[in-house]
Amino acid sequence: MTMVVPIGPQHPALKEPEYFRFEVKGEEIVDVDIYFGYAHRGIEETLARRNYKHNIYLSERICGICNICHSTCYCQAVERVAGIEPPERAKYIRSLILELERIHSHMLWLAVAAHEIGFDTLFMLAMRDREHVMDMREIISGGRVHSATNTIGGVRRDVTPEQIPKLMEKLDKLEESVKYYINLFQTDRTIKSRCANVGVLTKEDAIKLCAVGPVARASGVKTDIRVEDPYAAYPNLSFEVITEDDGDVLAKGMVRLREMLESIKMSRQILRELPSGPLRVPVDLKIPPNEAVQRVEAPRGELLYYIRSNGTEMPERVRVRTPTYASAPSLKPMFVGGTVAEIPIVLWSLDVCFACNDRVTLVDAKTGKVSVVTMEELRRWRK
Amino acid sequence: MVKILPKVLANLLRKPFTVKYPYEKVEPADGYRGKPSITKEKCIRCWQCIRACPDRAISVDKETKTPVIWLGRCTFCGECAEACPTKAIVMTKNFEFLDQYEK
Ligand code: SF4
Ligand code: SF4
């Protein structure tokens, strides 16, 4: 005899609405259904009704946490459609803010993960250290969250030589604290007992279900868009693609923590080797009919933009595929076989971002009915 | 037990990381994008700012015939300040305001 436990749309682990339906046998989860679509905002259609330049700021607002990835990907896609190449210095600055964003996103992940396993001291510490990277973003882009730095054909703001020592100092502080967290993850008993062998995603499942980003890398799949489809200044930067073999929550955490160290290393390299030159090239926004696809490695994985132009100042179609959407199917093998108490941390181990996700998900009449179905109906559906 | 004592003492004597905000201010970094401010005298009525604003937050004041920014819509991107040829619009460091409009 199984029982259905609905979780959401007001979710206990997340601040965003999403609906999960768990089928449980006692404590054990036997099956899970995920329903997306509660945060649909119609952004893709809106993107097709505004001009290229105004769209930068809308694309930034698809997701607050990875806003720079969205605007970089959008701007690079438009640059590709228009056939222009941003200057070298702009590419380096883009990479710098992208790496800072990765650090801040992973720090936030760490903080919330600690909160989910009831380790609130670590939550406080991670939030405190995240402040360093927020300050760096404020120095570089003038805003703590939304950078507004990217523009079509380059970047709008420069990194001045006076800022560099300040940034380096903050990077040192960050490195120290990240090293402390890595040590903590390797030795702490509380973290181990809550995260080890929980929510395991095997390598086969990760490949079969097309997992992306840290989720795939934690299962031993070596995939990183920064290496596979280099963009911005990444071809000139030296870094390592971090992988772990276990595929459990602990491995996902370790991948993110070690990635932060790589990001810090990369940021230092960028600040040292920043080439001189102009920041942006002029663009004619009347872009002739063309189409392009651009991929960027967001903190959560592969982010994809497709843009089709039609000779006017507005794009004809913009399609966005966000990393959470690609990784969502791998939630099923991670949940099934686990216990109810593991739900929040396993879900968060994916670093889900539903604001990203729900731009295009179709909400049909069926989904509306889901909330009232009985167990019999549910079983019938599954066939 | 004995091992944690030095840690406890260090933590007791440590200064808090947070500040008592309304009494103690934290100055934003240079180049912070706070509330945009308009200097009416400098405006030459070229309406570049209206074209540049991604959120259509800027309109024309009926009486003075100068731009007015609806701050409820403004996202503090700084495009208007960049577009303005006479620097009539600049981004200030002010982030504590309750005004609805900047005239
Ligand atoms: S700062 Fe940006 S959103 Fe605000 S009025 Fe200026 S252009 Fe518009
Ligand atoms: S761009 Fe500057 S000068 Fe032109 S209308 Fe706007 S505020 Fe006035």
XYZ file of C-alpha atoms and ligand atoms in Angstrom:
502
model
C 0.000 0.000 0.000
C 1.496 3.268 -1.035
C 0.565 6.779 -0.027
C 0.819 10.016 -1.947
C 2.556 12.941 -0.278
C 2.087 16.176 -2.195
C 4.799 18.776 -1.659
C 4.276 22.225 -3.032
C 3.392 24.491 -4.733
C 4.402 26.212 -1.494
C 7.590 24.263 -1.000
C 9.265 23.756 2.381
C 12.783 23.770 0.941
C 12.532 26.519 -1.641
C 11.263 30.016 -1.887
C 9.749 29.297 -5.267
C 6.507 27.555 -6.135
C 6.776 24.083 -7.592
C 4.659 20.988 -7.180
C 6.016 17.566 -6.323
C 3.976 14.455 -5.824
C 5.761 11.736 -3.925
C 4.459 8.220 -3.706
C 5.725 6.666 -0.509
C 5.665 3.248 1.099
C 6.152 3.936 4.778
C 9.247 6.101 4.822
C 10.555 5.038 1.437
C 9.903 7.003 -1.751
C 8.712 4.727 -4.565
C 7.901 7.281 -7.214
C 7.889 10.989 -7.855
C 6.130 13.290 -10.290
C 7.253 16.831 -10.878
C 4.963 19.535 -12.197
C 6.495 22.730 -13.453
C 4.868 25.915 -14.543
C 3.858 27.895 -11.468
C 6.349 30.670 -12.130
C 5.631 31.120 -15.822
C 6.071 34.765 -16.810
C 5.886 34.733 -20.606
C 9.365 36.171 -20.980
C 10.224 34.599 -24.352
C 7.249 36.246 -25.996
C 8.129 39.557 -24.366
C 11.704 39.214 -25.624
C 10.355 39.075 -29.177
C 8.500 42.378 -28.701
C 11.291 44.652 -27.529
C 14.424 45.797 -29.247
C 17.770 44.043 -28.901
C 19.226 46.536 -26.480
C 16.274 46.685 -24.121
C 16.180 42.897 -24.092
C 19.548 42.704 -22.313
C 17.916 43.911 -19.120
C 14.951 41.610 -19.499
C 17.181 38.580 -20.064
C 19.085 39.535 -16.917
C 15.833 39.262 -15.032
C 15.036 35.711 -16.086
C 17.072 34.660 -13.097
C 18.477 36.921 -10.432
C 21.186 34.577 -9.234
C 22.680 33.843 -12.636
C 21.789 37.157 -14.287
C 25.245 37.642 -15.821
C 25.137 34.250 -17.519
C 21.823 35.151 -19.069
C 22.941 38.559 -20.294
C 26.308 37.236 -21.520
C 24.656 34.411 -23.384
C 22.073 36.743 -24.863
C 24.658 39.341 -25.918
C 26.944 36.698 -27.407
C 24.059 35.220 -29.356
C 23.135 38.650 -30.731
C 26.784 39.317 -31.562
C 26.911 36.058 -33.428
C 23.713 36.891 -35.321
C 25.080 40.324 -36.221
C 28.515 38.930 -37.041
C 30.529 41.160 -34.713
C 33.332 40.317 -32.334
C 33.692 42.072 -28.941
C 37.147 43.446 -28.040
C 39.567 41.336 -25.984
C 39.292 43.468 -22.850
C 35.518 43.142 -22.876
C 35.861 39.363 -23.104
C 38.127 39.279 -20.062
C 35.799 41.464 -18.022
C 32.898 39.223 -18.987
C 34.796 36.161 -17.817
C 35.671 37.894 -14.571
C 32.095 38.744 -13.686
C 30.959 35.286 -14.807
C 33.431 33.633 -12.434
C 32.443 35.923 -9.559
C 28.878 34.948 -10.232
C 29.787 31.270 -10.034
C 31.425 31.839 -6.652
C 28.436 33.729 -5.300
C 25.944 31.180 -6.602
C 27.859 28.244 -5.129
C 28.227 30.102 -1.818
C 24.484 30.576 -1.744
C 24.071 26.887 -2.509
C 26.348 26.004 0.375
C 24.440 28.273 2.738
C 21.012 26.909 1.855
C 22.274 23.304 1.817
C 23.603 23.812 5.335
C 20.234 25.194 6.360
C 18.430 22.180 4.842
C 20.475 19.720 6.871
C 19.886 21.759 10.017
C 23.425 23.126 10.247
C 22.581 26.794 10.667
C 26.018 27.858 11.902
C 27.430 26.968 8.501
C 24.548 28.855 6.882
C 25.571 31.996 8.752
C 29.266 31.550 7.950
C 28.630 30.969 4.251
C 26.366 33.998 4.049
C 29.026 36.078 5.797
C 31.739 35.029 3.360
C 29.432 35.486 0.406
C 29.412 39.156 1.318
C 33.009 39.443 0.051
C 32.051 38.362 -3.432
C 28.963 40.589 -3.377
C 31.226 43.527 -2.525
C 33.483 42.627 -5.452
C 30.513 42.591 -7.770
C 29.460 45.954 -6.439
C 32.922 47.402 -7.090
C 33.036 46.065 -10.654
C 29.478 46.480 -11.850
C 27.914 49.028 -9.514
C 25.164 46.723 -8.344
C 25.186 43.883 -5.875
C 22.958 41.572 -7.850
C 22.045 42.818 -11.308
C 25.274 43.726 -13.028
C 23.984 45.655 -16.082
C 27.563 45.331 -17.329
C 27.089 43.388 -20.540
C 25.992 45.097 -23.673
C 25.854 44.061 -27.289
C 29.394 44.393 -28.656
C 31.244 44.494 -25.335
C 30.830 45.693 -21.787
C 29.698 49.027 -20.346
C 32.028 49.334 -17.391
C 35.754 49.034 -16.971
C 37.908 47.507 -14.239
C 40.301 50.282 -13.254
C 43.848 49.655 -11.942
C 42.857 51.178 -8.563
C 40.203 48.520 -8.072
C 42.523 45.572 -8.651
C 44.342 45.509 -5.254
C 40.984 45.695 -3.458
C 39.632 42.815 -5.519
C 42.772 40.729 -4.958
C 42.493 41.232 -1.221
C 38.898 40.031 -1.203
C 39.849 37.015 -3.326
C 42.452 36.042 -0.715
C 39.838 36.187 2.033
C 37.465 34.115 -0.062
C 40.084 31.479 -0.805
C 40.807 31.073 2.873
C 37.158 30.505 3.724
C 36.518 28.145 0.791
C 39.482 26.024 1.883
C 37.972 25.927 5.359
C 34.639 24.701 3.957
C 36.332 21.994 1.907
C 38.049 20.755 5.020
C 34.701 20.869 6.814
C 32.999 18.820 4.112
C 35.726 16.212 4.298
C 35.788 15.852 8.071
C 32.519 16.959 9.669
C 30.371 14.145 11.017
C 27.036 15.958 10.701
C 27.544 16.765 7.039
C 28.753 13.255 6.258
C 25.822 11.538 7.942
C 23.278 13.733 6.159
C 24.910 13.888 2.711
C 26.978 10.784 2.033
C 25.184 8.090 -0.016
C 22.059 10.238 -0.240
C 20.412 11.168 -3.527
C 22.839 9.159 -5.632
C 22.867 9.734 -9.385
C 24.935 7.088 -11.165
C 27.127 7.945 -14.121
C 24.897 5.922 -16.494
C 21.780 7.758 -15.302
C 23.504 11.124 -15.573
C 24.417 10.416 -19.204
C 21.063 8.841 -20.030
C 19.028 11.698 -18.533
C 21.306 14.406 -19.973
C 22.249 15.987 -16.661
C 24.333 19.159 -16.981
C 26.780 21.177 -14.930
C 27.857 20.291 -11.394
C 25.200 17.563 -11.172
C 26.746 15.663 -14.084
C 30.291 16.409 -12.938
C 29.549 15.025 -9.468
C 28.600 11.737 -11.158
C 31.907 11.551 -12.988
C 30.784 12.976 -16.350
C 33.423 15.403 -17.553
C 31.305 18.074 -19.206
C 31.879 21.808 -19.165
C 30.823 24.288 -21.829
C 33.796 26.481 -20.962
C 35.988 23.723 -22.419
C 33.702 22.164 -25.001
C 32.445 25.336 -26.658
C 34.821 28.071 -25.442
C 33.498 31.616 -25.247
C 34.661 34.949 -23.753
C 38.231 34.678 -22.451
C 38.089 31.012 -21.472
C 40.367 29.756 -24.284
C 43.182 31.825 -22.723
C 42.558 30.854 -19.116
C 43.963 27.810 -17.411
C 41.567 25.848 -15.262
C 40.628 22.323 -14.412
C 37.242 20.670 -14.882
C 36.324 19.345 -11.452
C 34.717 15.915 -11.256
C 33.792 13.553 -8.444
C 32.788 9.903 -8.771
C 30.225 9.234 -6.059
C 27.212 11.119 -7.393
C 25.708 11.692 -3.949
C 24.888 14.996 -2.267
C 28.344 15.138 -0.707
C 29.988 14.798 -4.125
C 27.776 17.530 -5.547
C 28.823 19.782 -2.712
C 32.492 18.971 -3.179
C 32.308 19.711 -6.905
C 30.844 23.124 -6.178
C 33.331 23.917 -3.432
C 36.335 22.907 -5.526
C 34.928 24.823 -8.493
C 34.952 27.918 -6.321
C 38.689 27.503 -5.822
C 39.159 27.211 -9.590
C 37.051 30.335 -10.078
C 39.171 32.248 -7.586
C 42.308 31.128 -9.422
C 40.812 32.188 -12.737
C 39.733 35.583 -11.395
C 43.294 36.223 -10.238
C 44.641 35.263 -13.642
C 42.156 37.603 -15.358
C 43.057 40.517 -13.079
C 46.761 39.928 -13.751
C 46.500 39.498 -17.514
C 43.737 42.012 -18.331
C 44.595 43.205 -21.851
C 44.278 46.885 -22.709
C 42.079 48.205 -25.473
C 38.546 49.427 -26.126
C 35.563 48.170 -24.158
C 32.943 47.920 -26.848
C 32.416 48.093 -30.580
C 29.521 50.016 -32.136
C 26.610 47.907 -33.355
C 23.896 48.571 -35.898
C 20.801 47.136 -34.294
C 19.020 46.547 -37.614
C 20.296 42.984 -37.878
C 19.652 41.179 -41.205
C 17.817 37.818 -41.153
C 20.022 35.235 -39.515
C 19.971 32.772 -36.645
C 22.402 31.645 -33.987
C 22.750 29.410 -30.963
C 24.990 30.254 -28.063
C 25.888 28.214 -24.997
C 27.315 29.364 -21.677
C 28.303 27.393 -18.585
C 26.092 28.886 -15.883
C 26.717 27.988 -12.215
C 24.051 25.314 -12.600
C 25.126 23.958 -15.961
C 24.600 24.554 -19.630
C 22.526 27.580 -20.590
C 21.424 27.895 -24.198
C 20.055 30.828 -26.182
C 18.693 30.633 -29.687
C 17.984 33.877 -31.543
C 16.443 34.465 -34.955
C 16.597 37.957 -36.427
C 14.436 39.315 -39.237
C 15.975 42.598 -40.336
C 14.234 44.792 -37.762
C 15.452 46.063 -34.399
C 13.531 43.305 -32.660
C 14.327 39.582 -32.664
C 11.744 37.333 -34.257
C 12.232 34.506 -31.793
C 14.310 33.960 -28.692
C 14.474 30.556 -27.088
C 16.091 29.994 -23.720
C 16.951 26.577 -22.323
C 18.030 26.871 -18.712
C 20.176 24.356 -16.779
C 17.521 23.415 -14.222
C 15.228 22.358 -17.026
C 17.907 20.034 -18.392
C 18.709 18.559 -14.996
C 15.144 18.106 -13.742
C 14.673 14.516 -15.070
C 17.653 13.345 -13.025
C 15.691 14.180 -9.868
C 13.749 10.948 -10.226
C 16.596 8.430 -9.773
C 17.918 10.647 -7.010
C 14.666 10.542 -5.040
C 13.466 6.994 -5.644
C 14.671 4.620 -2.934
C 15.385 7.439 -0.489
C 13.374 8.539 2.529
C 10.967 11.423 3.011
C 13.382 13.233 5.314
C 15.905 13.451 2.504
C 13.607 15.368 0.153
C 14.770 18.944 0.885
C 18.493 18.317 0.701
C 18.289 16.051 -2.362
C 16.176 18.609 -4.156
C 18.537 21.378 -3.214
C 21.580 19.320 -4.243
C 20.461 20.022 -7.812
C 20.592 23.763 -7.051
C 17.182 24.123 -8.634
C 16.104 27.503 -9.909
C 12.470 27.536 -10.881
C 12.341 31.150 -11.865
C 14.672 30.165 -14.689
C 12.773 27.069 -15.440
C 9.238 28.243 -15.857
C 9.605 30.630 -18.692
C 8.182 28.342 -21.334
C 6.805 25.299 -19.634
C 3.385 24.671 -21.057
C 0.655 24.605 -18.494
C -2.172 22.635 -20.033
C -5.594 21.802 -18.694
C -4.302 18.485 -17.439
C -1.838 20.089 -15.081
C -4.617 22.133 -13.602
C -6.484 18.914 -12.850
C -3.564 17.263 -11.175
C -4.249 18.781 -7.803
C -7.498 16.875 -7.423
C -6.689 13.456 -8.870
C -7.099 10.360 -6.765
C -4.511 7.674 -6.470
C -6.322 5.473 -9.000
C -6.237 8.247 -11.546
C -2.600 8.828 -10.842
C -1.779 5.198 -11.445
C -3.759 5.191 -14.667
C -1.810 8.178 -15.907
C 1.469 6.576 -15.324
C 0.823 3.811 -17.850
C 35.369 19.568 25.612
C 38.733 21.110 26.437
C 39.499 21.341 22.738
C 36.590 23.656 21.989
C 37.303 26.105 24.820
C 39.791 28.294 22.902
C 37.324 28.436 19.987
C 34.510 29.480 22.331
C 36.620 32.217 23.876
C 37.761 33.487 20.478
C 34.175 33.611 19.274
C 32.996 35.405 22.381
C 35.546 38.157 21.889
C 35.112 38.410 18.114
C 33.570 41.549 16.676
C 30.282 40.953 14.844
C 30.472 40.956 11.046
C 27.217 42.876 10.698
C 26.784 46.604 11.362
C 23.926 48.349 13.164
C 22.551 49.607 9.900
C 20.345 52.664 10.349
C 22.818 54.114 12.887
C 25.955 52.964 11.124
C 26.087 53.481 7.386
C 27.998 51.444 4.843
C 29.166 53.577 1.963
C 28.535 51.907 -1.426
C 31.490 51.496 -3.776
C 32.339 54.223 -6.303
C 30.234 53.910 -9.416
C 27.308 52.428 -7.518
C 24.079 52.605 -9.468
C 21.638 54.157 -7.027
C 18.779 56.562 -7.628
C 19.150 58.510 -10.885
C 18.969 62.277 -10.446
C 17.922 64.860 -13.033
C 19.331 68.406 -13.218
C 16.575 70.259 -15.069
C 18.770 73.228 -16.055
C 21.208 71.048 -17.970
C 18.547 69.251 -20.011
C 18.411 70.171 -23.690
C 15.252 68.141 -24.383
C 16.795 65.710 -26.834
C 14.851 62.735 -25.372
C 17.776 60.334 -25.797
C 17.102 59.088 -22.271
C 13.549 58.099 -23.151
C 14.785 56.090 -26.128
C 17.484 54.388 -24.075
C 15.398 53.365 -21.080
C 14.623 49.651 -21.302
C 11.652 49.869 -18.964
C 9.876 52.933 -20.354
C 10.284 54.514 -16.937
C 10.944 58.021 -18.293
C 8.205 60.343 -19.494
C 7.913 64.090 -20.064
C 6.678 66.387 -17.308
C 3.730 68.416 -18.652
C 4.627 71.641 -16.839
C 8.395 71.911 -17.016
C 8.791 69.928 -20.273
C 11.708 67.972 -18.815
C 12.042 64.208 -18.280
C 10.592 62.623 -15.166
C 11.566 59.134 -13.990
C 9.010 56.832 -12.462
C 11.174 55.120 -9.855
C 8.692 52.326 -9.354
C 9.596 51.109 -12.789
C 13.260 52.074 -12.923
C 15.671 49.167 -12.621
C 18.727 51.388 -11.990
C 20.548 50.163 -15.058
C 22.172 53.506 -15.838
C 21.391 53.498 -19.558
C 19.756 56.940 -19.354
C 22.807 58.448 -17.653
C 24.993 56.894 -20.355
C 22.801 58.214 -23.164
C 22.380 61.777 -21.888
C 24.675 64.083 -23.924
C 24.811 66.860 -21.303
C 25.040 64.647 -18.179
C 21.736 66.043 -16.954
C 20.964 62.573 -15.617
C 23.534 61.001 -13.309
C 23.391 57.908 -11.104
C 23.815 58.793 -7.430
C 24.888 56.539 -4.573
C 21.585 57.075 -2.827
C 19.738 53.802 -2.207
C 17.532 54.902 0.683
C 14.558 56.710 -0.755
C 10.813 56.433 -0.841
C 10.048 58.901 -3.645
C 7.860 57.705 -6.433
C 9.163 60.097 -9.074
C 12.430 61.848 -9.837
C 11.651 65.167 -11.510
S 18.304 53.891 -14.813
Fe 17.646 52.545 -16.482
S 15.560 51.957 -15.946
Fe 16.071 53.723 -14.668
S 15.286 55.459 -15.832
Fe 17.442 55.217 -16.398
S 17.390 53.926 -18.232
Fe 15.380 53.752 -17.261
S 19.007 62.726 -22.552
Fe 19.598 64.316 -21.080
S 19.425 66.225 -22.212
Fe 18.318 64.678 -23.421
S 16.208 64.859 -22.676
Fe 17.153 63.280 -21.422
S 17.901 64.410 -19.631
Fe 17.457 65.925 -21.168
